[in-house]
XYZ file of C-alpha atoms in Angstrom:
778
model
C -96.609 136.180 70.925
C -96.013 132.947 72.348
C -96.287 134.171 75.829
C -100.197 133.935 75.781
C -99.767 130.111 75.900
C -97.721 129.689 79.378
C -100.147 130.256 81.587
C -102.341 127.548 80.168
C -99.714 124.876 79.916
C -98.991 125.667 83.397
C -102.496 124.758 84.639
C -102.624 121.484 82.528
C -99.516 120.443 84.002
C -101.081 120.930 87.001
C -103.897 118.827 86.380
C -101.620 116.247 85.288
C -99.711 114.951 88.097
C -103.080 114.303 90.224
C -103.293 111.182 88.629
C -100.123 108.375 88.814
C -101.177 105.796 86.877
C -98.812 105.123 84.007
C -101.213 105.312 80.753
C -102.462 108.644 82.495
C -99.146 110.144 82.920
C -97.756 108.929 79.366
C -101.014 110.448 77.735
C -101.290 113.389 79.713
C -97.290 114.045 79.241
C -97.586 113.452 75.489
C -100.774 116.223 75.219
C -98.817 118.517 76.826
C -95.743 118.114 74.641
C -97.861 118.889 71.745
C -100.434 121.704 73.411
C -96.736 123.538 74.184
C -96.012 122.697 69.842
C -99.322 123.628 69.055
C -98.245 127.665 70.710
C -94.497 127.669 69.552
C -96.714 126.911 65.619
C -99.163 129.606 66.175
C -96.632 132.061 67.442
C -94.257 130.712 64.587
C -96.773 130.991 62.212
C -97.646 134.852 62.996
C -94.304 135.465 62.871
C -93.807 133.799 59.472
C -97.160 135.300 57.883
C -96.255 138.891 58.782
C -93.300 138.079 56.261
C -93.232 136.623 52.373
C -93.054 133.381 53.030
C -89.920 131.514 51.109
C -89.809 129.150 48.179
C -87.200 127.145 46.639
C -87.121 127.058 42.685
C -83.904 125.397 40.553
C -83.309 124.034 37.302
C -82.243 120.243 36.932
C -79.525 119.429 33.787
C -77.372 116.517 32.581
C -73.880 116.823 32.535
C -74.215 118.675 29.039
C -76.293 121.583 30.507
C -79.733 119.687 29.031
C -82.840 120.200 30.696
C -84.023 117.016 32.371
C -87.758 116.687 32.868
C -89.752 114.462 35.085
C -87.298 114.409 38.207
C -88.815 113.452 41.540
C -87.654 116.655 43.678
C -87.949 116.018 47.092
C -88.130 118.029 50.406
C -87.678 114.992 53.090
C -88.093 116.747 56.007
C -91.626 118.649 55.728
C -92.398 115.593 52.596
C -93.262 118.396 50.190
C -92.589 116.793 46.310
C -92.816 118.378 42.912
C -91.255 117.057 39.295
C -89.397 119.139 36.860
C -91.013 120.349 33.786
C -89.824 120.389 30.466
C -86.878 122.797 30.981
C -86.161 121.196 33.840
C -87.353 123.963 36.647
C -89.311 122.871 39.553
C -90.450 125.105 42.346
C -91.869 124.910 46.081
C -93.870 127.910 47.076
C -95.100 128.467 50.959
C -92.130 127.140 52.759
C -91.346 127.372 56.353
C -87.892 128.884 57.377
C -85.384 126.336 58.216
C -82.335 123.744 56.897
C -83.406 121.048 54.442
C -82.110 118.022 52.588
C -83.334 118.454 49.237
C -83.186 114.712 46.988
C -83.372 114.569 43.147
C -84.018 111.349 41.424
C -85.058 109.712 38.356
C -84.082 106.414 36.336
C -80.690 106.381 34.362
C -79.452 109.624 36.916
C -77.483 109.151 39.758
C -79.753 110.434 42.516
C -77.895 113.782 44.312
C -78.634 114.866 47.647
C -78.499 118.685 49.061
C -78.803 120.333 52.060
C -79.758 123.844 52.207
C -81.130 126.867 54.496
C -83.659 128.455 53.287
C -84.473 131.798 54.670
C -85.542 135.393 53.590
C -83.343 135.676 50.718
C -82.428 133.927 47.296
C -83.126 129.854 47.346
C -81.836 129.136 44.180
C -80.819 125.656 43.371
C -79.620 124.506 40.291
C -78.085 120.837 40.342
C -76.451 118.865 37.061
C -77.192 115.052 36.865
C -74.592 112.510 36.146
C -76.086 109.613 33.904
C -75.932 105.955 35.455
C -76.989 102.856 33.855
C -76.949 101.305 37.038
C -79.886 101.682 39.245
C -78.507 103.574 42.333
C -80.131 102.643 45.623
C -82.782 105.090 46.602
C -82.626 107.640 49.834
C -82.582 106.278 52.888
C -84.505 108.287 55.788
C -84.377 105.292 59.018
C -80.373 105.204 59.764
C -79.915 108.328 60.865
C -80.481 111.898 61.755
C -80.383 113.069 58.023
C -81.275 111.147 54.839
C -78.739 109.846 52.701
C -78.351 107.864 49.644
C -77.688 103.993 51.051
C -74.295 103.932 49.814
C -73.519 106.460 52.246
C -75.387 105.219 55.179
C -73.308 105.241 58.593
C -74.920 101.678 58.900
C -75.750 98.792 56.444
C -78.758 100.098 54.708
C -81.099 98.728 52.127
C -84.118 100.619 50.126
C -86.183 98.502 48.702
C -88.300 99.971 46.182
C -90.045 100.475 42.612
C -89.959 97.123 40.024
C -87.610 95.447 42.947
C -90.605 96.006 45.635
C -93.070 95.156 43.071
C -91.462 91.768 42.213
C -90.705 90.864 45.865
C -94.449 90.827 47.435
C -95.683 88.574 48.780
C -98.403 87.846 51.650
C -95.723 88.213 54.600
C -93.187 90.594 55.479
C -90.643 88.000 55.716
C -91.263 86.654 52.876
C -91.354 90.045 50.891
C -87.324 90.665 52.320
C -86.388 87.231 51.788
C -83.770 88.245 49.300
C -82.285 91.224 50.333
C -78.858 90.432 51.375
C -78.918 89.502 55.386
C -82.231 89.007 55.663
C -83.896 85.798 55.726
C -87.409 84.630 57.035
C -88.311 82.576 59.823
C -91.998 81.139 57.889
C -95.092 79.447 59.807
C -96.729 78.468 56.032
C -97.329 80.912 53.859
C -99.236 83.637 56.173
C -96.647 83.720 58.862
C -93.096 85.356 58.010
C -90.910 87.352 60.192
C -87.682 88.921 59.090
C -84.257 87.220 60.559
C -81.407 90.056 59.928
C -77.645 88.428 60.482
C -79.419 85.356 62.508
C -81.389 87.649 64.913
C -85.704 87.729 64.595
C -88.919 88.435 66.732
C -88.302 90.485 69.451
C -85.014 91.484 68.344
C -85.469 93.157 65.041
C -88.024 96.182 65.359
C -90.200 96.857 62.634
C -91.725 100.118 62.215
C -94.296 101.467 59.668
C -93.740 105.648 58.859
C -91.784 105.734 61.601
C -94.385 103.887 63.761
C -92.789 100.832 66.470
C -95.310 97.970 65.958
C -95.818 96.457 68.735
C -97.894 92.812 67.272
C -96.721 90.244 69.813
C -93.729 89.450 67.972
C -92.095 87.358 71.074
C -94.664 84.319 69.677
C -93.098 81.988 67.385
C -96.137 81.806 65.267
C -96.896 85.379 65.692
C -95.647 87.414 62.572
C -95.802 91.530 61.627
C -99.343 92.706 60.736
C -98.313 94.960 58.522
C -99.408 94.802 54.609
C -96.700 95.605 51.952
C -98.183 95.972 48.655
C -99.167 99.470 49.387
C -95.941 100.873 50.677
C -93.586 103.142 48.603
C -90.633 101.484 49.660
C -89.121 99.754 52.440
C -85.597 100.601 54.557
C -83.671 97.716 56.610
C -81.198 98.795 58.812
C -78.818 95.610 59.225
C -76.993 95.585 62.698
C -78.080 97.516 66.234
C -80.081 100.915 65.900
C -80.855 101.085 69.448
C -79.573 104.773 70.044
C -82.384 106.081 67.580
C -85.285 103.164 68.323
C -84.720 101.332 71.524
C -84.842 98.306 73.013
C -85.813 95.676 70.540
C -83.675 96.693 67.474
C -80.601 95.158 68.611
C -80.493 93.006 65.124
C -81.674 95.553 63.133
C -84.693 97.630 61.766
C -87.672 97.285 59.370
C -89.307 100.659 58.397
C -92.303 99.857 55.818
C -93.109 103.644 54.042
C -96.221 104.425 52.748
C -96.479 107.205 50.246
C -96.868 111.008 51.394
C -100.227 112.736 51.481
C -99.896 115.002 48.693
C -100.453 118.604 48.375
C -101.604 121.053 45.578
C -99.405 124.050 46.470
C -98.257 125.773 43.832
C -100.673 124.160 41.452
C -104.410 122.946 40.680
C -106.639 121.055 43.088
C -106.796 117.908 41.668
C -107.576 114.385 42.277
C -106.131 110.898 41.216
C -105.484 107.280 41.997
C -104.001 103.611 41.096
C -105.200 100.341 41.149
C -103.110 96.800 41.915
C -104.317 93.753 40.805
C -102.244 90.281 40.841
C -102.981 86.586 40.582
C -100.755 83.512 41.999
C -101.021 80.530 40.521
C -99.846 78.085 42.939
C -101.956 78.871 46.027
C -104.778 80.310 43.465
C -104.199 83.690 45.330
C -105.933 86.995 44.014
C -104.850 90.157 45.687
C -105.778 94.005 45.335
C -104.767 97.369 46.166
C -106.922 100.512 45.395
C -105.539 103.620 46.215
C -107.109 107.191 45.509
C -105.538 110.947 46.696
C -106.079 114.261 45.631
C -105.347 117.593 47.248
C -106.263 121.155 47.372
C -104.114 123.949 48.021
C -102.240 122.754 51.488
C -104.787 120.148 52.415
C -104.224 116.646 50.947
C -105.705 112.961 51.552
C -105.237 109.216 50.209
C -107.264 106.271 50.958
C -106.478 102.740 50.303
C -108.135 99.419 50.655
C -106.353 95.982 50.036
C -107.280 92.227 49.968
C -105.997 89.089 49.415
C -107.115 85.347 50.045
C -105.237 82.325 49.215
C -105.963 78.388 48.858
C -103.832 75.489 50.158
C -100.282 75.610 48.851
C -99.068 73.690 46.457
C -95.770 71.478 47.095
C -94.180 69.885 43.984
C -94.994 66.462 45.784
C -98.421 66.840 47.009
C -101.050 69.390 48.569
C -99.945 71.163 52.051
C -103.035 70.673 53.929
C -104.230 73.486 55.756
C -102.681 76.437 54.632
C -104.831 79.252 52.782
C -104.914 82.298 54.100
C -107.263 85.620 54.028
C -105.954 89.406 54.703
C -107.833 92.450 54.404
C -107.436 96.082 55.459
C -107.375 99.505 54.376
C -106.234 102.949 55.559
C -106.795 106.934 55.168
C -104.452 109.600 55.891
C -105.274 113.446 55.657
C -102.756 116.234 55.444
C -102.362 119.930 55.920
C -99.488 122.274 54.540
C -98.321 125.587 54.811
C -95.423 128.271 55.861
C -96.166 127.313 59.778
C -95.358 123.467 59.261
C -97.729 120.451 58.779
C -100.034 118.241 60.406
C -100.943 114.813 59.217
C -103.152 111.808 60.535
C -103.233 108.325 59.467
C -105.551 105.353 60.133
C -104.570 101.921 58.862
C -106.523 98.481 59.945
C -105.766 94.682 58.695
C -108.040 91.987 59.751
C -106.323 88.226 58.895
C -106.917 84.933 59.006
C -104.103 82.429 58.862
C -104.767 78.346 58.912
C -101.646 76.879 60.386
C -100.620 73.167 58.850
C -100.303 70.716 62.106
C -98.400 67.371 62.000
C -101.717 65.175 61.909
C -103.720 66.638 58.132
C -106.788 66.129 60.327
C -106.277 69.012 62.266
C -107.221 72.496 61.166
C -105.986 74.895 63.837
C -106.210 78.496 62.690
C -105.378 82.320 64.005
C -107.493 85.458 63.597
C -105.581 88.282 64.226
C -106.945 91.953 64.112
C -104.761 95.053 64.196
C -105.724 99.256 64.097
C -103.221 101.721 63.999
C -103.366 106.034 64.558
C -100.438 108.020 63.799
C -100.779 111.719 64.566
C -97.667 114.020 63.452
C -96.950 117.666 63.811
C -93.627 119.218 62.123
C -92.860 123.023 63.207
C -90.397 125.435 62.081
C -88.774 126.379 65.479
C -86.140 129.225 64.431
C -83.469 127.796 62.102
C -84.347 124.339 63.679
C -87.147 122.112 63.230
C -89.742 120.259 65.743
C -91.574 117.161 65.028
C -93.969 115.179 67.639
C -95.845 112.065 67.003
C -98.763 110.310 68.564
C -99.470 106.951 68.104
C -101.830 104.221 69.079
C -102.311 100.303 68.340
C -104.450 97.757 69.287
C -103.326 94.252 68.215
C -105.856 91.289 69.080
C -105.191 87.731 68.386
C -107.537 85.239 68.810
C -106.082 81.417 67.953
C -108.768 78.290 67.439
C -108.408 74.326 67.316
C -110.391 74.152 64.549
C -112.296 75.198 61.759
C -115.346 76.687 62.440
C -114.382 77.001 66.181
C -116.122 79.540 68.122
C -114.313 78.848 71.122
C -111.299 80.647 71.802
C -107.972 78.450 72.805
C -105.625 81.403 73.222
C -106.642 85.270 72.967
C -104.011 87.662 73.329
C -104.680 91.820 73.211
C -102.478 94.574 73.608
C -102.788 97.992 73.851
C -99.843 100.421 72.856
C -99.209 104.341 72.651
C -96.469 105.724 71.535
C -95.103 109.373 71.621
C -92.058 110.897 70.353
C -90.610 114.343 69.958
C -87.805 115.299 67.926
C -85.355 118.626 67.569
C -83.336 118.345 64.154
C -80.821 121.171 64.694
C -79.359 122.986 61.674
C -75.510 122.985 61.237
C -73.554 123.692 64.459
C -70.049 124.371 64.030
C -69.225 120.687 62.139
C -72.610 119.029 63.354
C -75.920 118.350 62.097
C -78.678 116.084 64.147
C -81.334 115.944 66.252
C -82.198 115.651 69.785
C -84.873 113.409 70.942
C -87.729 112.122 73.680
C -89.782 108.869 73.383
C -92.095 107.331 75.529
C -94.465 103.947 75.256
C -97.254 102.678 77.014
C -98.303 99.207 76.220
C -100.944 97.135 78.163
C -101.714 92.896 77.788
C -104.643 91.023 78.623
C -105.710 87.463 78.143
C -108.565 85.348 77.075
C -109.483 81.693 76.129
C -108.986 78.415 77.347
C -105.105 78.502 77.703
C -102.400 81.104 79.063
C -99.148 81.375 78.016
C -98.234 84.710 80.210
C -99.577 87.039 83.022
C -101.352 90.367 82.341
C -99.182 93.101 82.450
C -98.522 96.930 81.845
C -95.315 98.195 81.113
C -93.925 101.893 80.232
C -90.889 102.809 78.845
C -89.156 106.271 78.102
C -86.099 107.429 76.135
C -83.793 110.381 75.609
C -81.099 110.300 73.066
C -78.791 112.295 70.653
C -77.627 111.661 67.283
C -75.182 114.006 65.179
C -73.853 113.842 61.693
C -70.465 116.247 60.748
C -69.037 116.335 57.225
C -65.038 116.986 56.633
C -63.743 116.895 53.217
C -63.817 113.423 52.623
C -64.747 112.030 55.724
C -68.016 111.355 57.363
C -69.167 111.066 61.160
C -71.624 110.081 62.902
C -72.201 109.408 66.262
C -75.090 109.149 69.252
C -76.017 107.812 72.460
C -79.261 107.311 74.307
C -80.884 106.437 78.182
C -83.521 104.596 77.995
C -86.017 103.302 81.158
C -88.225 100.286 81.179
C -90.789 99.606 84.079
C -93.377 96.379 83.821
C -96.254 95.599 86.560
C -97.471 92.397 86.416
C -101.053 90.843 87.872
C -101.804 87.840 90.267
C -102.172 84.717 88.167
C -103.086 81.580 89.619
C -102.722 79.332 87.104
C -99.221 80.628 86.304
C -98.694 80.439 90.258
C -97.692 83.877 89.993
C -97.890 87.060 92.748
C -98.399 90.403 91.542
C -94.849 92.300 91.298
C -92.796 94.889 89.319
C -90.082 95.315 87.179
C -87.325 98.367 86.234
C -84.626 98.476 83.594
C -82.682 100.629 82.192
C -79.575 100.789 79.812
C -77.145 102.821 78.106
C -76.528 102.417 74.505
C -74.480 104.760 71.735
C -72.783 104.489 67.874
C -69.697 106.257 66.166
C -69.566 105.654 62.925
C -66.960 106.732 59.923
C -66.866 106.811 56.046
C -63.804 107.644 54.550
C -64.050 108.419 50.442
C -60.952 106.758 48.928
C -61.548 107.860 45.976
C -65.013 109.354 43.536
C -66.305 105.893 43.135
C -65.124 104.117 46.511
C -65.674 104.388 50.361
C -64.818 102.705 53.445
C -67.480 102.503 56.214
C -66.715 101.366 60.040
C -69.538 101.949 62.725
C -69.495 100.418 65.871
C -72.929 100.199 67.848
C -73.991 99.021 70.982
C -77.819 97.851 70.917
C -80.277 96.486 73.828
C -83.203 94.624 74.138
C -85.561 94.238 77.603
C -86.660 90.572 78.554
C -90.242 89.817 77.501
C -93.210 89.176 79.738
C -93.357 85.590 78.146
C -89.704 85.134 78.557
C -90.000 86.305 82.337
C -92.882 84.525 83.212
C -94.121 82.096 81.054
C -94.974 78.237 82.974
C -96.852 75.558 80.869
C -96.925 74.184 77.264
C -96.053 76.161 74.439
C -97.785 74.387 71.513
C -95.755 76.564 68.938
C -92.429 75.196 70.369
C -93.962 71.209 71.310
C -91.858 72.247 74.575
C -93.307 73.100 78.172
C -91.346 76.334 79.234
C -90.424 77.984 82.592
C -89.737 81.538 82.532
C -87.222 83.241 84.573
C -88.216 86.629 86.619
C -84.724 87.305 87.163
C -83.687 88.156 83.168
C -81.762 91.347 83.004
C -81.364 93.152 79.305
C -79.520 91.987 76.369
C -77.156 94.206 75.454
C -74.547 93.871 72.021
C -71.503 95.266 70.603
C -71.737 95.341 66.862
C -68.456 96.291 64.594
C -69.217 96.553 61.062
C -66.678 97.194 58.525
C -67.542 97.767 54.692
C -65.844 98.612 51.093
C -68.529 100.405 48.762
C -68.360 101.293 45.511
C -70.002 103.403 43.348
C -68.680 103.328 39.902
C -70.356 104.273 36.283
C -71.449 100.761 35.369
C -71.001 98.652 39.114
C -72.280 98.991 42.443
C -70.936 96.962 44.956
C -70.674 96.200 48.685
C -68.398 93.763 50.848
C -68.654 93.650 54.397
C -68.025 91.495 57.508
C -69.495 92.128 61.016
C -69.014 90.719 64.391
C -71.766 90.911 66.776
C -71.022 90.202 70.596
C -74.593 89.368 72.590
C -74.139 89.818 76.495
C -76.497 88.285 78.916
C -78.169 86.434 75.347
C -82.049 84.825 76.394
C -82.352 81.321 75.205
C -84.079 78.365 76.512
C -82.102 75.082 77.903
C -83.447 71.894 78.149
C -83.518 70.882 81.911
C -83.875 66.521 80.958
C -87.107 66.282 82.697
C -90.602 65.794 81.508
C -94.259 67.244 82.165
C -96.509 64.828 82.915
C -99.646 65.871 82.018
C -98.408 67.137 78.297
C -95.290 64.726 77.605
C -93.148 68.022 76.307
C -89.980 68.253 77.783
C -89.392 70.686 80.355
C -87.208 74.226 78.904
C -85.846 76.680 81.099
C -85.418 80.299 80.027
C -81.475 81.821 81.115
C -79.187 83.341 80.158
C -75.053 83.895 78.582
C -73.352 85.128 75.986
C -73.070 84.966 72.229
C -71.547 85.646 69.166
C -73.024 86.441 65.753
C -70.370 87.225 63.007
C -70.385 87.059 58.942
C -70.037 88.278 55.543
C -72.954 90.212 53.226
C -71.705 91.137 49.456
C -73.656 92.396 46.954
C -72.834 93.409 43.126
C -74.892 95.619 40.620
C -73.129 95.491 37.155
C -74.542 97.236 33.891
C -71.718 95.562 31.202
C -74.105 97.130 28.393
C -76.717 99.461 27.904
C -79.298 96.726 28.311
C -77.954 93.947 30.399
C -78.173 94.320 34.112
C -76.310 91.416 36.500
C -77.128 91.538 40.256
C -75.207 89.155 43.040
C -75.155 88.869 46.348
C -73.796 86.408 48.765
C -74.473 86.301 53.163
C -73.383 84.305 55.482
C -73.973 84.292 59.427
C -72.226 81.945 62.240
C -74.081 82.076 65.631
C -72.441 80.726 68.730
C -73.627 80.069 72.476
C -70.523 80.989 73.663
C -71.939 79.931 76.917
C -73.045 76.682 76.456
C -70.299 76.156 73.217
C -73.623 75.106 71.439
C -74.529 76.736 68.049
C -77.503 79.186 68.105
C -80.913 78.405 66.792
C -82.326 79.539 63.443
C -79.288 80.661 61.950
C -79.449 80.800 58.160
C -77.249 78.595 56.046
C -74.446 80.352 53.525
C -76.849 81.252 50.505
C -76.147 83.111 46.876
C -79.035 85.014 45.021
C -77.973 86.077 41.230
C -80.254 87.856 38.261
C -79.693 88.583 34.618
C -81.775 91.016 33.089
C -82.564 92.313 29.770
C -83.842 95.454 29.464
C -85.232 96.763 26.030
C -85.539 100.089 24.271
C -88.933 101.430 24.643
C -91.213 101.787 21.248
C -94.355 103.074 20.095
C -96.732 100.517 22.194
C -94.447 99.053 24.843
C -92.236 101.273 27.123
C -89.594 99.458 29.539
C -89.730 96.257 28.159
C -87.169 93.690 30.666
C -86.731 89.678 30.587
C -84.940 88.679 33.588
C -83.409 85.157 34.901
C -82.581 84.761 38.444
C -82.656 82.295 41.291
C -80.754 81.546 44.900
C -78.561 78.854 45.980
C -78.736 77.984 49.664
C -76.527 75.743 51.432
C -77.366 72.913 54.173
C -76.749 73.909 57.521
C -74.594 71.278 59.028
C -74.493 73.408 62.820
C -77.683 72.562 64.470
C -78.582 73.710 68.075
C -78.812 70.837 69.986
C -82.320 71.299 70.723
C -82.901 72.073 67.370
C -81.197 68.649 66.477
C -83.228 66.906 69.201
C -86.752 68.452 67.727
C -85.740 67.407 63.814
C -84.721 63.784 65.220
C -86.806 61.064 63.568
C -89.084 63.662 61.532
C -89.801 61.251 58.142
C -88.118 58.546 59.653
C -84.709 60.414 60.232
C -84.425 61.296 56.214
C -82.505 64.463 57.355
C -84.135 66.056 54.233
C -84.299 69.575 56.510
C -80.629 70.118 56.580
C -80.294 69.621 52.421
C -78.728 71.915 50.016
C -81.696 73.391 47.102
C -81.725 75.543 44.413
C -83.928 77.811 42.895
C -84.853 79.136 39.461
C -87.107 82.392 39.007
C -87.995 84.004 35.690
C -90.229 87.022 34.803
C -90.634 90.251 32.843
C -92.816 92.599 31.982
C -93.453 96.566 29.986
C -95.733 99.151 30.558
C -97.863 100.644 28.283
C -99.193 104.350 28.072
C -102.495 105.793 27.883
C -101.314 109.274 28.363
C -100.702 111.636 31.379
C -100.604 109.902 34.022
C -102.730 107.056 32.493
C -100.599 103.938 32.172
C -100.809 99.836 32.792
C -97.570 98.291 34.003
C -97.567 94.622 33.442
C -95.244 92.188 35.381
C -95.023 88.369 35.405
C -93.136 85.788 37.053
C -92.491 82.267 37.363
C -91.306 81.702 40.767
C -89.380 77.926 41.447
C -89.465 77.399 37.548
C -88.231 74.011 37.656
C -90.399 72.764 40.173
C -87.986 71.627 43.177
C -89.170 69.692 46.007
C -87.088 71.407 49.408
C -87.570 72.327 52.918
C -86.753 76.188 53.852
C -84.033 75.894 57.077
C -86.156 78.356 58.438
C -89.327 76.746 57.692
C -91.401 76.024 61.222
C -93.399 73.092 59.467
C -90.282 71.594 58.115
C -90.867 68.470 60.717
C -94.625 68.648 60.417
C -94.846 67.847 56.747
C -92.310 66.707 53.751
C -90.589 69.478 51.814
C -92.900 72.239 52.639
C -91.719 74.577 50.105
C -93.655 76.412 47.390
C -93.851 74.600 44.085
C -94.003 76.473 40.892
C -95.788 79.250 40.945
C -96.949 82.246 38.158
C -97.822 85.371 39.568
C -99.154 88.237 36.950
C -99.745 91.907 38.267
C -101.204 94.459 36.694
C -101.095 98.142 37.829
C -102.915 101.179 36.140
C -103.034 105.183 36.958
C -105.948 106.720 36.470
């Protein structure tokens, strides 16, 4: 049956090679892949419908054999979800044949993960859930070929979801993740926040949304990830290199913002439903909201959403921080269809931001305007006992910087267009192994406009091929992978930068191996060794001028090689009846680390010191620990500590932007549900940040003389937060969830070490902030 597609594919391939531009070849290659998959899918669908489409059914009980209702059951590979009925029964109908990961989760029980192969025979899967007073970390899909719990992930992984994600919500991604162990926030005011993972940030931390790589020009100090988290289902964070699965820029870690799946109505009546979240923050008078509507009929489902947020100037405990307001609006739409032949999904997301930037002079009012458009198409199709996944994505990121409020002339304009494509073959168990083979490609074009210039116009192409395998053997779990990447950069003539047209190419081999040993039922030891890489950015290669963001005249280095890292992680994890804990350490050695070095010369026009981009070696090492404890049924304790030591071993100097020692803690009271209020809770917690005494010389010089040399920006501080919430049930799928919190309860004055405006304004940390948030479903 599939043979009828071979001749059209041959003709298309012959047409594809006639034109040789990077974008044309990339897009035609991706289209060819999808055309091939379409043929295979139709052929597979014909064979599947010729037989009865299989289904999975089963019963979920507790340890005593009693049924458990409202358990969330998920087929991860094809994103099918259902819940158990009052008898604990669940059913999935019209399934493609293949091997699936089935997860079972509900509050009060430990999650269960099962793998099963679905064929024409009996596909019954019954499970018994063990009660768990502690809130067990969720399922992760970012760090491995197959889903695992965060406790059994081959790499250190954190999953932020449900009420923890709701409580952490903030205008920027960096601030939202700021209290995850090992993750900090490099901020430029409230609107711009980048995740810092183990002392690495910007292009050394890869940000994904629904697995789609985001290229939002993070090479800039004042360029944050343009992504909304208020409507995310969960956020997964990998701490440490993940280049085998994600290629360049995953040298320090990966952040994956995962939205809710598009629903379906297979095996149930058609429906339409929605949810609304509204919130208000008192400190900067910030209203925010998200409206989502979804529905399905049979295998066809949709979701649309709209978000908005605006804020006035931030209030510190001592004064109003000038020019610090923000506005962000956006929305998205998704459409999908599922059947026994597989699934096809499409998503579109738009986000528009206006971010004010606090300057040293309160009379200055610079601001940014950022517009980001993203689209993604995904095809999942069975292929025998294996599964093919293909995705194609597009992103258009347009940044404009203005010198003063009301200005219409662009001081600096940056426009990037990125096309991505990826194809995975997930294979079932072959001997002891299961995993995937993958091929990925990316094409990015960059244009500049406005009065200023930082980097030349350029285009880049990248391709990677990789494999990732997992195996289980009794108490042992193994993971291993390898990848080859090739990247090519074409740079255009630029008279302002004194640059002639030229090309650059890099290639890299990366790999990883992980071992997990279950010492006993509640305890496991994990060792992971991974190699990562990062190709230099066009800014690091070709900048030649004033960079206002760093208050320096920066000169690039066109001879830069790729950064290469070797990271070793060792951790002990405990999952007991009333306790979850992890204690780990890491060492990350980075070869050809890219950094700037002061020359001692001064640019006569700007008066800024001249810095050259150079390479050397660096080492980052540290510890991360976390503990969750339920001493009684109503008390919940959380605590975490993280510390990073960063050293440039080539210059024997501390690395810049390395966060100090930090401890976080929380005590939570979880009350019993009553006739009116359900799941009531109260909590109090905080964070303590040590003084960062190890300043990079450039940072120390940058801070010298700030506010008469008071040195406040390195002082230790402690912030206390408190809050609580409850839920009011209004009937089936109708409820109102109320959440209230007070951040910086005692209105403490402080300056976050990773705040980039701490030398522009004294103690720019946010003062007391009352946040009220309501969520309702209808």
